C-alpha cells in the first residue's frame, strides 16, 4: 500500500489512502490501536504495478510507479462530505464518467454508489466543452465539498468547475492561478468576511473573492 493523497480524519480515526487499493484507518488515541482496512468499491481496485527499488533495484520502475500514482491521484479522491466518508472517481477517457460513493457506516462495510454522470455532456452544457484530439481533456478531481455531498470540484483546463452530480449541471467556476492548491475546510460561523488592501492604492480596499462561486 502506498499513500498518494492527504490523510483524512473521520469517525474518530485517521485514514491513510492508497487510491489504487483502499484506505487504512486507526484511532490514534486508543490504548491499543486497531488497524482497519477498507477496499475501494468493486471495480475500482487497480492491479499491482512494478515492485520498488528495495526489491529489485530498478530505479526506472520506481520513477514509473511514482508517475502512475500521481496520475491516478488526479482522477480519484477520498474525503469527508456531509458527515460521511466518500470516494469519487472519473474515468480518464471519453465520455469521462464521474462516479461518487459513500462508505457504509463509520467502520466501512462497503461502498454505496450515489451518483454517476457523464461529464462530457454536463461540462459542454455548462460552457466547458472538451477539445477533440487533446491528451489534456480528461477532467481532474480537485476536492469534495465538505458540506454538499452532491458537489465535486474539478480541474477542467485552466478552471476549477463545480459539478452538481444530483442535477447533472455546472453550478460554479473560477479561473486557476499558475500555481494552485485547494483545501476543503469549514469556517466557523463567527469568522466574518473581511477586506484586504488593493495593490497600488494607498487606502483602497477590495472584498476577498470566493475561490469558487456556488451561488
PDB file of C-alpha atoms in Angstrom, residues 141 147 187:
ATOM      1  CA  UNK A 141     -10.917  15.740  -9.294  1.00  0.00           C
ATOM      2  CA  UNK A 147     -20.945  20.395   3.190  1.00  0.00           C
ATOM      3  CA  UNK A 187     -15.002  28.011   8.508  1.00  0.00           C
TER       4      UNK A 187
END
